[in-house]
Amino acid sequence: MSAAPSDNVFLADLPADMDEAGLRSVFGAYGTVTSCKMCPGAGKMAALIRFGSVEEATWIVDNLNGNIAQGLSGPVQVRYASSGGKGKGKEGGSGGGERWTPYGDKGGCGDKGGSWSPKGSWDKGGGGKGGKGSGNIAVLKKGLQYAGVLPGGKWTNDENALFIGGLPTDTTDGDLYEIFAPFGAIPTRGVRAMTNPDGTCKGIGFINFLENASAQNAIATLNGTMMPDGTALKVSIKAVSKGPGKGEGKGEGK
């Protein structure tokens, strides 16, 4: 069961080099940070942030979970922090404050849980009745990714990466996947619709195919497609970034 709304928020998938100053700088733009605590983990960082009010924390959870906060380069996981504690919690059952996080107990953040390893305990709650697990699909995906069993796990922005421009503001990662997946295999996290702080699409996105033939086929088929508003969709090989402020911004749609 999800933790009850509070002014205390748990964040995961932060950059590995994120420190407290950076955390306050990024998330202080969205609300009053009264306290924060870093939770180092394997590969990436997690943190706890207490905001000035439940309303501020609620806005953060509702609008930033799964999205890219201003100042970061990748999406973050955001949810209300569990209350912690031993024995029976408010939610009923033993250890009601425990729930899974990708960083386990060692980080000292109070959000107890398993690890990314498929051989480890992904969710301490165990299986439920009727074969239903008490974890979530994100745990399964992360475990498979870190175990290295999914093809294309170490993809890079090479000649198989595409830039998509002129996208509608309601475009999501799922929309891009449904459009481009028929052209060929796309690795985990190989689809990204770039979003504004309010969750709307900036008009651009990126696709990483495993095979160059798939990328070329998508370009030949979709580039120049007429959009509902009369503009044209732009699909091209992703240009190599030349520094801040340069790159694919010219392809941004309205």
PDB file of C-alpha atoms in Angstrom:
ATOM      1  CA  MET A   1       0.000   0.000   0.000  1.00  0.00           C
ATOM      2  CA  SER A   2       1.286   3.461  -0.831  1.00  0.00           C
ATOM      3  CA  ALA A   3       2.393   5.746   1.970  1.00  0.00           C
ATOM      4  CA  ALA A   4      -0.096   8.390   3.112  1.00  0.00           C
ATOM      5  CA  PRO A   5       0.396  11.940   1.819  1.00  0.00           C
ATOM      6  CA  SER A   6       2.837  13.925   3.957  1.00  0.00           C
ATOM      7  CA  ASP A   7       5.424  16.672   3.653  1.00  0.00           C
ATOM      8  CA  ASN A   8       8.184  14.032   3.457  1.00  0.00           C
ATOM      9  CA  VAL A   9       9.092  12.801  -0.047  1.00  0.00           C
ATOM     10  CA  PHE A  10      11.352   9.961  -1.198  1.00  0.00           C
ATOM     11  CA  LEU A  11      13.224  10.402  -4.502  1.00  0.00           C
ATOM     12  CA  ALA A  12      15.085   7.739  -6.473  1.00  0.00           C
ATOM     13  CA  ASP A  13      17.054   7.580  -9.744  1.00  0.00           C
ATOM     14  CA  LEU A  14      18.919  10.778  -8.939  1.00  0.00           C
ATOM     15  CA  PRO A  15      22.346  11.311 -10.560  1.00  0.00           C
ATOM     16  CA  ALA A  16      25.123   9.400  -8.794  1.00  0.00           C
ATOM     17  CA  ASP A  17      27.049  12.630  -8.183  1.00  0.00           C
ATOM     18  CA  MET A  18      24.083  14.510  -6.719  1.00  0.00           C
ATOM     19  CA  ASP A  19      24.883  16.127  -3.361  1.00  0.00           C
ATOM     20  CA  GLU A  20      22.754  17.984  -0.812  1.00  0.00           C
ATOM     21  CA  ALA A  21      23.506  21.373  -2.344  1.00  0.00           C
ATOM     22  CA  GLY A  22      22.452  20.147  -5.774  1.00  0.00           C
ATOM     23  CA  LEU A  23      19.349  18.531  -4.308  1.00  0.00           C
ATOM     24  CA  ARG A  24      18.284  21.790  -2.663  1.00  0.00           C
ATOM     25  CA  SER A  25      19.048  23.745  -5.839  1.00  0.00           C
ATOM     26  CA  VAL A  26      16.952  21.495  -8.107  1.00  0.00           C
ATOM     27  CA  PHE A  27      13.960  20.770  -5.881  1.00  0.00           C
ATOM     28  CA  GLY A  28      13.988  24.067  -4.009  1.00  0.00           C
ATOM     29  CA  ALA A  29      12.645  25.573  -7.227  1.00  0.00           C
ATOM     30  CA  TYR A  30       9.424  23.608  -6.711  1.00  0.00           C
ATOM     31  CA  GLY A  31       8.870  24.233  -2.999  1.00  0.00           C
ATOM     32  CA  THR A  32      10.407  25.109   0.355  1.00  0.00           C
ATOM     33  CA  VAL A  33      12.962  22.449   1.335  1.00  0.00           C
ATOM     34  CA  THR A  34      13.096  22.380   5.141  1.00  0.00           C
ATOM     35  CA  SER A  35      15.452  19.395   5.360  1.00  0.00           C
ATOM     36  CA  CYS A  36      16.963  16.714   3.142  1.00  0.00           C
ATOM     37  CA  LYS A  37      19.069  13.588   3.417  1.00  0.00           C
ATOM     38  CA  MET A  38      21.123  11.821   0.738  1.00  0.00           C
ATOM     39  CA  CYS A  39      20.885   8.026   0.453  1.00  0.00           C
ATOM     40  CA  PRO A  40      23.814   6.684  -1.612  1.00  0.00           C
ATOM     41  CA  GLY A  41      23.149   3.491  -3.545  1.00  0.00           C
ATOM     42  CA  ALA A  42      24.594   1.322  -6.278  1.00  0.00           C
ATOM     43  CA  GLY A  43      24.864   3.306  -9.488  1.00  0.00           C
ATOM     44  CA  LYS A  44      22.436   6.088  -8.633  1.00  0.00           C
ATOM     45  CA  MET A  45      21.423   8.211  -5.675  1.00  0.00           C
ATOM     46  CA  ALA A  46      18.266   8.450  -3.612  1.00  0.00           C
ATOM     47  CA  ALA A  47      17.176  11.075  -1.122  1.00  0.00           C
ATOM     48  CA  LEU A  48      14.550  12.166   1.374  1.00  0.00           C
ATOM     49  CA  ILE A  49      13.244  15.731   1.244  1.00  0.00           C
ATOM     50  CA  ARG A  50      10.888  17.370   3.721  1.00  0.00           C
ATOM     51  CA  PHE A  51       8.975  20.277   2.208  1.00  0.00           C
ATOM     52  CA  GLY A  52       7.341  23.232   3.901  1.00  0.00           C
ATOM     53  CA  SER A  53       3.836  21.805   3.521  1.00  0.00           C
ATOM     54  CA  VAL A  54       1.914  18.707   2.474  1.00  0.00           C
ATOM     55  CA  GLU A  55       0.540  20.705  -0.462  1.00  0.00           C
ATOM     56  CA  GLU A  56       4.042  21.343  -1.822  1.00  0.00           C
ATOM     57  CA  ALA A  57       5.003  17.701  -1.398  1.00  0.00           C
ATOM     58  CA  THR A  58       1.790  16.595  -3.112  1.00  0.00           C
ATOM     59  CA  TRP A  59       2.521  18.807  -6.115  1.00  0.00           C
ATOM     60  CA  ILE A  60       6.020  17.298  -6.371  1.00  0.00           C
ATOM     61  CA  VAL A  61       4.695  13.721  -6.267  1.00  0.00           C
ATOM     62  CA  ASP A  62       1.888  14.402  -8.746  1.00  0.00           C
ATOM     63  CA  ASN A  63       3.970  16.326 -11.275  1.00  0.00           C
ATOM     64  CA  LEU A  64       7.574  15.099 -11.099  1.00  0.00           C
ATOM     65  CA  ASN A  65       7.252  11.342 -10.641  1.00  0.00           C
ATOM     66  CA  GLY A  66       8.523   9.745 -13.856  1.00  0.00           C
ATOM     67  CA  ASN A  67       9.456  13.140 -15.307  1.00  0.00           C
ATOM     68  CA  ILE A  68      12.655  15.156 -15.651  1.00  0.00           C
ATOM     69  CA  ALA A  69      13.035  17.949 -13.092  1.00  0.00           C
ATOM     70  CA  GLN A  70      14.536  21.204 -14.312  1.00  0.00           C
ATOM     71  CA  GLY A  71      18.315  20.881 -13.979  1.00  0.00           C
ATOM     72  CA  LEU A  72      18.404  17.080 -14.335  1.00  0.00           C
ATOM     73  CA  SER A  73      19.021  15.008 -17.445  1.00  0.00           C
ATOM     74  CA  GLY A  74      16.849  11.992 -16.642  1.00  0.00           C
ATOM     75  CA  PRO A  75      13.504  11.145 -15.027  1.00  0.00           C
ATOM     76  CA  VAL A  76      13.220  10.596 -11.280  1.00  0.00           C
ATOM     77  CA  GLN A  77      10.981   8.452  -9.135  1.00  0.00           C
ATOM     78  CA  VAL A  78       9.054  10.478  -6.540  1.00  0.00           C
ATOM     79  CA  ARG A  79       6.677   9.210  -3.869  1.00  0.00           C
ATOM     80  CA  TYR A  80       5.663   9.931  -0.308  1.00  0.00           C
ATOM     81  CA  ALA A  81       8.166   8.576   2.175  1.00  0.00           C
ATOM     82  CA  SER A  82       7.029   5.705   4.347  1.00  0.00           C
ATOM     83  CA  SER A  83       6.657   6.371   8.051  1.00  0.00           C
ATOM     84  CA  GLY A  84       9.074   3.618   9.071  1.00  0.00           C
ATOM     85  CA  GLY A  85       9.022   2.013  12.464  1.00  0.00           C
ATOM     86  CA  LYS A  86       8.784  -1.541  13.741  1.00  0.00           C
ATOM     87  CA  GLY A  87       5.820  -3.635  14.665  1.00  0.00           C
ATOM     88  CA  LYS A  88       2.353  -2.937  13.377  1.00  0.00           C
ATOM     89  CA  GLY A  89       2.106   0.253  11.341  1.00  0.00           C
ATOM     90  CA  LYS A  90      -0.875   2.407  10.513  1.00  0.00           C
ATOM     91  CA  GLU A  91      -1.493   0.431   7.371  1.00  0.00           C
ATOM     92  CA  GLY A  92      -1.870  -2.764   9.342  1.00  0.00           C
ATOM     93  CA  GLY A  93       0.327  -5.814   9.529  1.00  0.00           C
ATOM     94  CA  SER A  94       3.860  -6.243  10.773  1.00  0.00           C
ATOM     95  CA  GLY A  95       6.345  -3.581   9.730  1.00  0.00           C
ATOM     96  CA  GLY A  96       3.754  -1.339   8.092  1.00  0.00           C
ATOM     97  CA  GLY A  97       6.438   1.285   7.395  1.00  0.00           C
ATOM     98  CA  GLU A  98       8.525  -1.013   5.237  1.00  0.00           C
ATOM     99  CA  ARG A  99       8.432  -0.876   1.471  1.00  0.00           C
ATOM    100  CA  TRP A 100      10.738  -1.632  -1.405  1.00  0.00           C
ATOM    101  CA  THR A 101      13.314   0.837  -2.708  1.00  0.00           C
ATOM    102  CA  PRO A 102      16.176   0.255  -5.121  1.00  0.00           C
ATOM    103  CA  TYR A 103      18.773   1.041  -2.471  1.00  0.00           C
ATOM    104  CA  GLY A 104      18.056  -1.395   0.348  1.00  0.00           C
ATOM    105  CA  ASP A 105      18.680  -0.656   4.029  1.00  0.00           C
ATOM    106  CA  LYS A 106      22.318   0.407   3.826  1.00  0.00           C
ATOM    107  CA  GLY A 107      21.645   3.974   2.767  1.00  0.00           C
ATOM    108  CA  GLY A 108      20.017   4.745   6.109  1.00  0.00           C
ATOM    109  CA  CYS A 109      17.066   6.565   4.561  1.00  0.00           C
ATOM    110  CA  GLY A 110      14.396   4.655   6.405  1.00  0.00           C
ATOM    111  CA  ASP A 111      12.765   3.328   3.226  1.00  0.00           C
ATOM    112  CA  LYS A 112      13.681  -0.327   3.725  1.00  0.00           C
ATOM    113  CA  GLY A 113      13.639  -2.757   0.872  1.00  0.00           C
ATOM    114  CA  GLY A 114      15.433  -5.195  -1.375  1.00  0.00           C
ATOM    115  CA  SER A 115      17.912  -4.640  -4.154  1.00  0.00           C
ATOM    116  CA  TRP A 116      17.998  -4.581  -7.916  1.00  0.00           C
ATOM    117  CA  SER A 117      19.348  -8.132  -8.097  1.00  0.00           C
ATOM    118  CA  PRO A 118      16.802 -10.707  -9.343  1.00  0.00           C
ATOM    119  CA  LYS A 119      18.309 -13.146  -6.839  1.00  0.00           C
ATOM    120  CA  GLY A 120      17.673 -10.815  -3.931  1.00  0.00           C
ATOM    121  CA  SER A 121      14.520  -9.932  -2.059  1.00  0.00           C
ATOM    122  CA  TRP A 122      12.766  -7.499  -4.392  1.00  0.00           C
ATOM    123  CA  ASP A 123       9.964  -6.867  -1.935  1.00  0.00           C
ATOM    124  CA  LYS A 124      10.058  -7.893   1.695  1.00  0.00           C
ATOM    125  CA  GLY A 125       6.326  -8.270   1.755  1.00  0.00           C
ATOM    126  CA  GLY A 126       6.482 -11.524  -0.208  1.00  0.00           C
ATOM    127  CA  GLY A 127       3.732 -12.914  -2.387  1.00  0.00           C
ATOM    128  CA  GLY A 128       0.071 -12.250  -1.767  1.00  0.00           C
ATOM    129  CA  LYS A 129      -3.001 -14.428  -2.018  1.00  0.00           C
ATOM    130  CA  GLY A 130      -3.979 -15.895  -5.348  1.00  0.00           C
ATOM    131  CA  GLY A 131      -0.450 -15.547  -6.712  1.00  0.00           C
ATOM    132  CA  LYS A 132      -0.492 -11.737  -6.572  1.00  0.00           C
ATOM    133  CA  GLY A 133       2.814 -10.160  -5.575  1.00  0.00           C
ATOM    134  CA  SER A 134       3.024  -7.162  -3.270  1.00  0.00           C
ATOM    135  CA  GLY A 135       5.714  -5.456  -5.355  1.00  0.00           C
ATOM    136  CA  ASN A 136       5.291  -3.520  -8.588  1.00  0.00           C
ATOM    137  CA  ILE A 137       6.313  -3.822 -12.208  1.00  0.00           C
ATOM    138  CA  ALA A 138       9.077  -1.224 -11.789  1.00  0.00           C
ATOM    139  CA  VAL A 139      10.878  -3.680  -9.495  1.00  0.00           C
ATOM    140  CA  LEU A 140      10.795  -6.389 -12.158  1.00  0.00           C
ATOM    141  CA  LYS A 141      12.008  -4.040 -14.889  1.00  0.00           C
ATOM    142  CA  LYS A 142      14.879  -2.707 -12.799  1.00  0.00           C
ATOM    143  CA  GLY A 143      15.927  -6.189 -11.734  1.00  0.00           C
ATOM    144  CA  LEU A 144      16.093  -7.402 -15.323  1.00  0.00           C
ATOM    145  CA  GLN A 145      17.991  -4.304 -16.415  1.00  0.00           C
ATOM    146  CA  TYR A 146      20.633  -4.574 -13.715  1.00  0.00           C
ATOM    147  CA  ALA A 147      20.979  -8.322 -14.253  1.00  0.00           C
ATOM    148  CA  GLY A 148      21.932  -7.570 -17.869  1.00  0.00           C
ATOM    149  CA  VAL A 149      19.497 -10.087 -19.351  1.00  0.00           C
ATOM    150  CA  LEU A 150      17.720  -7.611 -21.649  1.00  0.00           C
ATOM    151  CA  PRO A 151      19.217  -7.052 -25.132  1.00  0.00           C
ATOM    152  CA  GLY A 152      20.591  -3.591 -25.790  1.00  0.00           C
ATOM    153  CA  GLY A 153      21.229  -2.885 -22.128  1.00  0.00           C
ATOM    154  CA  LYS A 154      24.338  -0.833 -22.899  1.00  0.00           C
ATOM    155  CA  TRP A 155      23.103   1.205 -25.846  1.00  0.00           C
ATOM    156  CA  THR A 156      24.567   4.603 -26.669  1.00  0.00           C
ATOM    157  CA  ASN A 157      23.464   7.636 -28.648  1.00  0.00           C
ATOM    158  CA  ASP A 158      25.063   6.441 -31.870  1.00  0.00           C
ATOM    159  CA  GLU A 159      23.889   6.221 -35.474  1.00  0.00           C
ATOM    160  CA  ASN A 160      20.847   4.279 -34.287  1.00  0.00           C
ATOM    161  CA  ALA A 161      19.524   7.206 -32.212  1.00  0.00           C
ATOM    162  CA  LEU A 162      16.761   9.380 -33.662  1.00  0.00           C
ATOM    163  CA  PHE A 163      15.621  12.927 -32.937  1.00  0.00           C
ATOM    164  CA  ILE A 164      11.867  13.516 -33.158  1.00  0.00           C
ATOM    165  CA  GLY A 165      10.603  17.080 -33.546  1.00  0.00           C
ATOM    166  CA  GLY A 166       7.203  18.746 -33.845  1.00  0.00           C
ATOM    167  CA  LEU A 167       5.459  16.516 -31.299  1.00  0.00           C
ATOM    168  CA  PRO A 168       2.132  17.554 -29.684  1.00  0.00           C
ATOM    169  CA  THR A 169       2.237  18.727 -26.071  1.00  0.00           C
ATOM    170  CA  ASP A 170       0.393  15.627 -24.812  1.00  0.00           C
ATOM    171  CA  THR A 171       2.989  13.181 -26.192  1.00  0.00           C
ATOM    172  CA  THR A 172       4.285  10.570 -23.719  1.00  0.00           C
ATOM    173  CA  ASP A 173       7.023   7.927 -23.764  1.00  0.00           C
ATOM    174  CA  GLY A 174       4.317   5.327 -24.330  1.00  0.00           C
ATOM    175  CA  ASP A 175       3.017   7.157 -27.387  1.00  0.00           C
ATOM    176  CA  LEU A 176       6.467   7.261 -28.977  1.00  0.00           C
ATOM    177  CA  TYR A 177       7.042   3.593 -28.212  1.00  0.00           C
ATOM    178  CA  GLU A 178       3.770   2.587 -29.874  1.00  0.00           C
ATOM    179  CA  ILE A 179       4.673   4.580 -32.997  1.00  0.00           C
ATOM    180  CA  PHE A 180       8.309   3.514 -33.372  1.00  0.00           C
ATOM    181  CA  ALA A 181       8.464  -0.025 -31.914  1.00  0.00           C
ATOM    182  CA  PRO A 182       6.959  -1.603 -35.063  1.00  0.00           C
ATOM    183  CA  PHE A 183      10.071  -0.517 -36.988  1.00  0.00           C
ATOM    184  CA  GLY A 184      12.452  -2.540 -34.841  1.00  0.00           C
ATOM    185  CA  ALA A 185      13.758  -3.438 -31.400  1.00  0.00           C
ATOM    186  CA  ILE A 186      14.153  -0.596 -28.913  1.00  0.00           C
ATOM    187  CA  PRO A 187      16.206  -1.148 -25.734  1.00  0.00           C
ATOM    188  CA  THR A 188      14.983  -0.450 -22.219  1.00  0.00           C
ATOM    189  CA  ARG A 189      14.800   3.314 -21.655  1.00  0.00           C
ATOM    190  CA  GLY A 190      15.363   3.783 -25.366  1.00  0.00           C
ATOM    191  CA  VAL A 191      12.346   6.092 -25.710  1.00  0.00           C
ATOM    192  CA  ARG A 192      12.071   9.579 -24.271  1.00  0.00           C
ATOM    193  CA  ALA A 193       9.546  12.351 -24.792  1.00  0.00           C
ATOM    194  CA  MET A 194      11.165  15.454 -23.302  1.00  0.00           C
ATOM    195  CA  THR A 195       8.852  17.195 -20.850  1.00  0.00           C
ATOM    196  CA  ASN A 196       8.411  20.547 -19.149  1.00  0.00           C
ATOM    197  CA  PRO A 197       8.135  20.827 -15.343  1.00  0.00           C
ATOM    198  CA  ASP A 198       4.343  20.705 -15.686  1.00  0.00           C
ATOM    199  CA  GLY A 199       4.524  17.355 -17.489  1.00  0.00           C
ATOM    200  CA  THR A 200       3.681  18.587 -20.983  1.00  0.00           C
ATOM    201  CA  CYS A 201       5.903  17.531 -23.863  1.00  0.00           C
ATOM    202  CA  LYS A 202       8.406  20.112 -25.089  1.00  0.00           C
ATOM    203  CA  GLY A 203       7.698  19.015 -28.649  1.00  0.00           C
ATOM    204  CA  ILE A 204      10.812  16.866 -29.002  1.00  0.00           C
ATOM    205  CA  GLY A 205      11.770  13.297 -28.226  1.00  0.00           C
ATOM    206  CA  PHE A 206      14.425  10.660 -28.822  1.00  0.00           C
ATOM    207  CA  ILE A 207      14.399   7.014 -29.899  1.00  0.00           C
ATOM    208  CA  ASN A 208      17.284   4.550 -29.674  1.00  0.00           C
ATOM    209  CA  PHE A 209      17.016   1.514 -31.945  1.00  0.00           C
ATOM    210  CA  LEU A 210      19.223  -1.549 -31.647  1.00  0.00           C
ATOM    211  CA  GLU A 211      19.689  -1.740 -35.416  1.00  0.00           C
ATOM    212  CA  ASN A 212      20.503   1.073 -37.849  1.00  0.00           C
ATOM    213  CA  ALA A 213      18.182  -0.420 -40.471  1.00  0.00           C
ATOM    214  CA  SER A 214      15.268   0.111 -38.099  1.00  0.00           C
ATOM    215  CA  ALA A 215      16.235   3.738 -37.593  1.00  0.00           C
ATOM    216  CA  GLN A 216      16.548   4.367 -41.331  1.00  0.00           C
ATOM    217  CA  ASN A 217      13.199   2.713 -42.023  1.00  0.00           C
ATOM    218  CA  ALA A 218      11.507   4.895 -39.392  1.00  0.00           C
ATOM    219  CA  ILE A 219      13.027   8.024 -40.950  1.00  0.00           C
ATOM    220  CA  ALA A 220      11.967   7.045 -44.468  1.00  0.00           C
ATOM    221  CA  THR A 221       8.408   6.322 -43.325  1.00  0.00           C
ATOM    222  CA  LEU A 222       7.658   8.982 -40.718  1.00  0.00           C
ATOM    223  CA  ASN A 223       9.767  12.044 -41.509  1.00  0.00           C
ATOM    224  CA  GLY A 224       7.513  14.763 -42.921  1.00  0.00           C
ATOM    225  CA  THR A 225       4.294  13.119 -41.718  1.00  0.00           C
ATOM    226  CA  MET A 226       1.511  15.722 -41.570  1.00  0.00           C
ATOM    227  CA  MET A 227       0.392  16.446 -38.011  1.00  0.00           C
ATOM    228  CA  PRO A 228      -3.228  17.228 -36.976  1.00  0.00           C
ATOM    229  CA  ASP A 229      -2.395  20.953 -36.735  1.00  0.00           C
ATOM    230  CA  GLY A 230      -0.919  21.063 -40.241  1.00  0.00           C
ATOM    231  CA  THR A 231       2.739  21.016 -39.189  1.00  0.00           C
ATOM    232  CA  ALA A 232       5.154  18.268 -40.214  1.00  0.00           C
ATOM    233  CA  LEU A 233       6.773  15.664 -37.976  1.00  0.00           C
ATOM    234  CA  LYS A 234      10.563  15.700 -38.083  1.00  0.00           C
ATOM    235  CA  VAL A 235      12.439  12.400 -37.761  1.00  0.00           C
ATOM    236  CA  SER A 236      16.200  12.379 -38.235  1.00  0.00           C
ATOM    237  CA  ILE A 237      19.432  10.885 -36.924  1.00  0.00           C
ATOM    238  CA  LYS A 238      20.247  12.510 -33.590  1.00  0.00           C
ATOM    239  CA  ALA A 239      22.978  15.106 -34.003  1.00  0.00           C
ATOM    240  CA  VAL A 240      26.022  15.008 -31.743  1.00  0.00           C
ATOM    241  CA  SER A 241      25.625  17.564 -28.973  1.00  0.00           C
ATOM    242  CA  LYS A 242      27.992  20.515 -29.335  1.00  0.00           C
ATOM    243  CA  GLY A 243      27.429  22.024 -25.921  1.00  0.00           C
ATOM    244  CA  PRO A 244      24.734  23.837 -23.923  1.00  0.00           C
ATOM    245  CA  GLY A 245      22.124  25.566 -25.991  1.00  0.00           C
ATOM    246  CA  LYS A 246      23.048  23.711 -29.181  1.00  0.00           C
ATOM    247  CA  GLY A 247      21.733  20.528 -30.713  1.00  0.00           C
ATOM    248  CA  GLU A 248      18.228  19.593 -31.723  1.00  0.00           C
ATOM    249  CA  GLY A 249      16.303  22.526 -30.266  1.00  0.00           C
ATOM    250  CA  LYS A 250      15.415  23.791 -33.744  1.00  0.00           C
ATOM    251  CA  GLY A 251      13.161  20.825 -34.240  1.00  0.00           C
ATOM    252  CA  GLU A 252      11.012  21.637 -31.247  1.00  0.00           C
ATOM    253  CA  GLY A 253       7.317  21.760 -31.989  1.00  0.00           C
ATOM    254  CA  LYS A 254       4.688  23.977 -30.489  1.00  0.00           C
TER     255      LYS A 254
END
